[in-house]
CSV table of C-alpha atoms in Angstrom, one decimal:
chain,number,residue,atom,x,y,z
A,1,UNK,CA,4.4,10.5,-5.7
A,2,UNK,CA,1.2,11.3,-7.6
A,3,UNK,CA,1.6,14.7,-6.4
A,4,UNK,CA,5.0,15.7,-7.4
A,5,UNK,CA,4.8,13.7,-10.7
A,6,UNK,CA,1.3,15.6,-11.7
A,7,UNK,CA,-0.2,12.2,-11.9
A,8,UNK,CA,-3.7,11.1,-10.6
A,9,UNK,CA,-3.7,9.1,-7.1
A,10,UNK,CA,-6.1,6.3,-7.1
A,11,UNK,CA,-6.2,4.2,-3.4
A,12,UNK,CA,-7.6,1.1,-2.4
A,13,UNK,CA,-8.3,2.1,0.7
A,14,UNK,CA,-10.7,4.1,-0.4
A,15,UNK,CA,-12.6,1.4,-2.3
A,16,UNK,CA,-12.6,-0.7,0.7
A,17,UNK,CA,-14.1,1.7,2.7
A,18,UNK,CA,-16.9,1.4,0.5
A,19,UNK,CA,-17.8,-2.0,0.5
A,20,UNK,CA,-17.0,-2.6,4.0
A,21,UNK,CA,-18.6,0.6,5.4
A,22,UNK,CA,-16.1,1.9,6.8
A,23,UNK,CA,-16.6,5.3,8.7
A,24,UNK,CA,-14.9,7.7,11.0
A,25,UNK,CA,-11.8,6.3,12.4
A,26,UNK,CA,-12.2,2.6,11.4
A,27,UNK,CA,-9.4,1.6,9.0
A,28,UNK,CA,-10.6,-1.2,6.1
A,29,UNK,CA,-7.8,-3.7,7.8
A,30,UNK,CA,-8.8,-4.0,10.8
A,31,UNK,CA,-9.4,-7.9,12.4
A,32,UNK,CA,-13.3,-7.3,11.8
A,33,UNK,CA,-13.0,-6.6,8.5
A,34,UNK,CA,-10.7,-8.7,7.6
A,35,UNK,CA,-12.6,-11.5,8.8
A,36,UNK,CA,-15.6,-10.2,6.8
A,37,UNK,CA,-13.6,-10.2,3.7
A,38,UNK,CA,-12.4,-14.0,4.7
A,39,UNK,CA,-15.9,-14.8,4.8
A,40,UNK,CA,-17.0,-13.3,1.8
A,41,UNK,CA,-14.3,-13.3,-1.1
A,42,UNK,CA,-16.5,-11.3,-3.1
A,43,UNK,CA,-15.8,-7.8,-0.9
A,44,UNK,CA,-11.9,-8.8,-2.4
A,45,UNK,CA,-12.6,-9.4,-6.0
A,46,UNK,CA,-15.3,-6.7,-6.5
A,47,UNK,CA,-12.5,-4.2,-4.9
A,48,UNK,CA,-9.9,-5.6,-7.6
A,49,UNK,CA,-12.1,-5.5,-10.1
A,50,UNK,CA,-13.6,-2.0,-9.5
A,51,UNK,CA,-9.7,-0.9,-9.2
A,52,UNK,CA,-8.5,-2.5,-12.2
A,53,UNK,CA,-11.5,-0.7,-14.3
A,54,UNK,CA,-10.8,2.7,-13.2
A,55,UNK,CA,-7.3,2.6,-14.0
A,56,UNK,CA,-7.7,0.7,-17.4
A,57,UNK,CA,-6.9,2.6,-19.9
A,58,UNK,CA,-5.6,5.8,-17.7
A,59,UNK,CA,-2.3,7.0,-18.3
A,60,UNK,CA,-0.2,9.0,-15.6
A,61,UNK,CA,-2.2,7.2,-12.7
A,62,UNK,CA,-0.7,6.1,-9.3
A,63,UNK,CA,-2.4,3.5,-7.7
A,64,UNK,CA,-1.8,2.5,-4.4
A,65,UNK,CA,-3.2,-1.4,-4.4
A,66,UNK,CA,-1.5,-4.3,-2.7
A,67,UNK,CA,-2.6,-6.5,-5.8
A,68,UNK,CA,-2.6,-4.2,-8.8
A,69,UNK,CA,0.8,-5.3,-9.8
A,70,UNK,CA,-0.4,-8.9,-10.5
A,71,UNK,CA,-3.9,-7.5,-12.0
A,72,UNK,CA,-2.3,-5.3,-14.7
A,73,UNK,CA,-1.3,-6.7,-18.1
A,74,UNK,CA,2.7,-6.6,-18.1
A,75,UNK,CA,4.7,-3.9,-19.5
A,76,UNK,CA,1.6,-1.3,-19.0
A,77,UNK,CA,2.7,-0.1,-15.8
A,78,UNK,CA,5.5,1.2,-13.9
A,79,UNK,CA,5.5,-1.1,-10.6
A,80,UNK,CA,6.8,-0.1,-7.7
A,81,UNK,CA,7.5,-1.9,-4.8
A,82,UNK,CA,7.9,-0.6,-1.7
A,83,UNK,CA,9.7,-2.5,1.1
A,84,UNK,CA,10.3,-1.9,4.9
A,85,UNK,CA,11.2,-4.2,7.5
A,86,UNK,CA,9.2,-5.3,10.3
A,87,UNK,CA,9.9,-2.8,13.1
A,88,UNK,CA,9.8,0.4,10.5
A,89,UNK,CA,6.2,-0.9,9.7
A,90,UNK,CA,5.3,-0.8,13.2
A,91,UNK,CA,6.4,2.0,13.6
A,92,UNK,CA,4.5,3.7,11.0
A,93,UNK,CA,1.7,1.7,12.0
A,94,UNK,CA,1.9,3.2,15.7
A,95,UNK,CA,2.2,6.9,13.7
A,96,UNK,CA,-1.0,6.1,11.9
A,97,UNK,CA,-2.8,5.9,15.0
A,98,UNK,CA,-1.1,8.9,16.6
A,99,UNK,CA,-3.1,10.8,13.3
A,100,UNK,CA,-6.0,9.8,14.2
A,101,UNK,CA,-6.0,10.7,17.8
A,102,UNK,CA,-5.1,7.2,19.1
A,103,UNK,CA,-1.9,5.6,20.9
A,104,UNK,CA,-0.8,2.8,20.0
A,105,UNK,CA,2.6,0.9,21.0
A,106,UNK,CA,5.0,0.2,18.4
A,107,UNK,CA,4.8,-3.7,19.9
A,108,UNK,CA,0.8,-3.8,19.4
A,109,UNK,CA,1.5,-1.8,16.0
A,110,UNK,CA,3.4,-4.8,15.0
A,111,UNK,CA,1.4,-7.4,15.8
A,112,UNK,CA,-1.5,-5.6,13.7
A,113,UNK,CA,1.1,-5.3,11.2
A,114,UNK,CA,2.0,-9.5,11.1
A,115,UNK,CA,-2.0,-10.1,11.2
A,116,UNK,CA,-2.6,-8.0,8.2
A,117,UNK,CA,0.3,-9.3,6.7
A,118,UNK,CA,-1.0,-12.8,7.7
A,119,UNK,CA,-4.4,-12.7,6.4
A,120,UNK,CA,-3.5,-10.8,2.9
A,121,UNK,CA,-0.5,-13.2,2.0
A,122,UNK,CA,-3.5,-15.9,2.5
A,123,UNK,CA,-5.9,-14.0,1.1
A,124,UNK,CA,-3.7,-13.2,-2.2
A,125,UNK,CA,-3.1,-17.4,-2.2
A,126,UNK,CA,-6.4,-18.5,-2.2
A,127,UNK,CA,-8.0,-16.0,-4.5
A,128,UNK,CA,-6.1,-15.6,-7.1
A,129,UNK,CA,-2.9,-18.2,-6.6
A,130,UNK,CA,-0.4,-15.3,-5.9
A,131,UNK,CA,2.6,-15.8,-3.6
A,132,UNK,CA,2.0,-12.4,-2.5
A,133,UNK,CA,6.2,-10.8,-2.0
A,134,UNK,CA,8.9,-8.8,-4.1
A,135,UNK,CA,8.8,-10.7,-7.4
A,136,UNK,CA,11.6,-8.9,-10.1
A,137,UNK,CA,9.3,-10.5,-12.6
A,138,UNK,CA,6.6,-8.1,-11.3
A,139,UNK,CA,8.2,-5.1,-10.3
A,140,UNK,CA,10.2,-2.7,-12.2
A,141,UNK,CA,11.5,-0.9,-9.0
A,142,UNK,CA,12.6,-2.0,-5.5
A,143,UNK,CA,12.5,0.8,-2.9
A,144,UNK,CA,13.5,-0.1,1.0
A,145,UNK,CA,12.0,2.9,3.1
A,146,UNK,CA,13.4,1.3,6.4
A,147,UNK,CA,14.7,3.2,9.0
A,148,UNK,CA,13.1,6.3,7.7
A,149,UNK,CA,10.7,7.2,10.5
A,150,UNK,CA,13.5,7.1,14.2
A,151,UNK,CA,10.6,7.1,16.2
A,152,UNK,CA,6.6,6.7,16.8
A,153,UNK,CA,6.2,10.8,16.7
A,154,UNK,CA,4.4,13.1,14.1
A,155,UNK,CA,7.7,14.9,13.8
A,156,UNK,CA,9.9,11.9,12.9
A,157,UNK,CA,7.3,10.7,10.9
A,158,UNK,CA,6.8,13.7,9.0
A,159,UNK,CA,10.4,14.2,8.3
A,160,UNK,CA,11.4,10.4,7.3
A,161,UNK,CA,8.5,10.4,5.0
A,162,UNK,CA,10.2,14.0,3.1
A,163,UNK,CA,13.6,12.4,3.1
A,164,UNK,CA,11.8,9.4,1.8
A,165,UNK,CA,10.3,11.0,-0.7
A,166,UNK,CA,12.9,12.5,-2.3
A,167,UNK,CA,14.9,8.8,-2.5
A,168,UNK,CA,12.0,7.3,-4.0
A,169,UNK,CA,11.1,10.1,-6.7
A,170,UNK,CA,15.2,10.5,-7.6
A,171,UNK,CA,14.7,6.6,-8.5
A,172,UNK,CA,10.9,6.8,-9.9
A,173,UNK,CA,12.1,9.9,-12.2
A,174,UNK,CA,15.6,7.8,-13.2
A,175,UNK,CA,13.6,5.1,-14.4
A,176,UNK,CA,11.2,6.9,-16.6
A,177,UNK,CA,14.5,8.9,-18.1
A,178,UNK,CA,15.4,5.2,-19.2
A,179,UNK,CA,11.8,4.9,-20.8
A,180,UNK,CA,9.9,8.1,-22.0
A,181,UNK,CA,7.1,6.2,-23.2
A,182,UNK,CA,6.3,4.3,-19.7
């Protein structure tokens, strides 16, 4: 999206990385970290807060944060939420692995998937107090990217994620048509 809007892309994962020192193929959600960051709630808020000063005051930014929505003042940003159902996430999970060399079922994709989900949802609670889901009061736009990716392939992946794309910036672009100034 940051990409074919000309925007800057600014990820989370990235942060984590940092904190947690994360290297080579490690990814910042796996159960070891996670149970670092449930140890110590500072790895969390020093990630939010590190986020939430680099985009501050930034215009035409993309930020790709589970929280962020919650952690910007209202009306300053366009939030998008993106949904997918359980299997879909699993799949793309499994895909994730496949990109980094690894094979992974699409069953033990999912239950990484329900952990992560798990521990962030509590996470979110007991931090900050936020029921962590789709909240219209939060989010200006709803996208479901279900069913995009058939199957657990580079190929499928990389075509569901083009046909995707195109849904998601036809409804991005509509809704800053409505409102120039977002």
């Amino acid at each position: 999206m940051a990409r074919e809007l000309g925007w800057r892309y600014a990820g989370m994962s990235a942060v984590m990385h940092e904190l947690l020192g994360v290297t080579g193929r490690a990814r910042e959600w796996e159960a070891g970290f996670d149970a670092r960051r449930a140890a110590d709630a500072r790895i969390d808020r020093l990630a939010d807060e590190r986020m939430t000063e680099f985009v501050a005051g930034l215009e035409n930014v993309v930020v790709d944060a589970w929280l962020q929505p919650w952690l910007q003042p209202v009306g300053s940003v366009l939030n998008v939420w993106l949904e997918s159902d359980r299997r879909s996430r699993a799949v793309k999970c499994a895909v994730s692995f496949l990109r980094n060399g690894e094979r992974r079922s699409v069953a033990e994709s999912g239950d990484l998937v329900s952990a992560k989900d798990g521990f962030s949802q509590e996470q979110f609670a007991r931090l900050y107090g936020i029921a962590f889901s789709y909240s219209p009061e939060v989010f200006d736009l709803r996208c479901d990217n279900s069913g995009y990716i058939e199957a657990p392939t580079l190929e499928a992946s990389d075509r569901g994620i083009r046909e995707f794309q195109e849904v998601l910036m036809r409804d991005v672009e509509g809704l800053l048509a409505e409102d120039p100034s977002s």
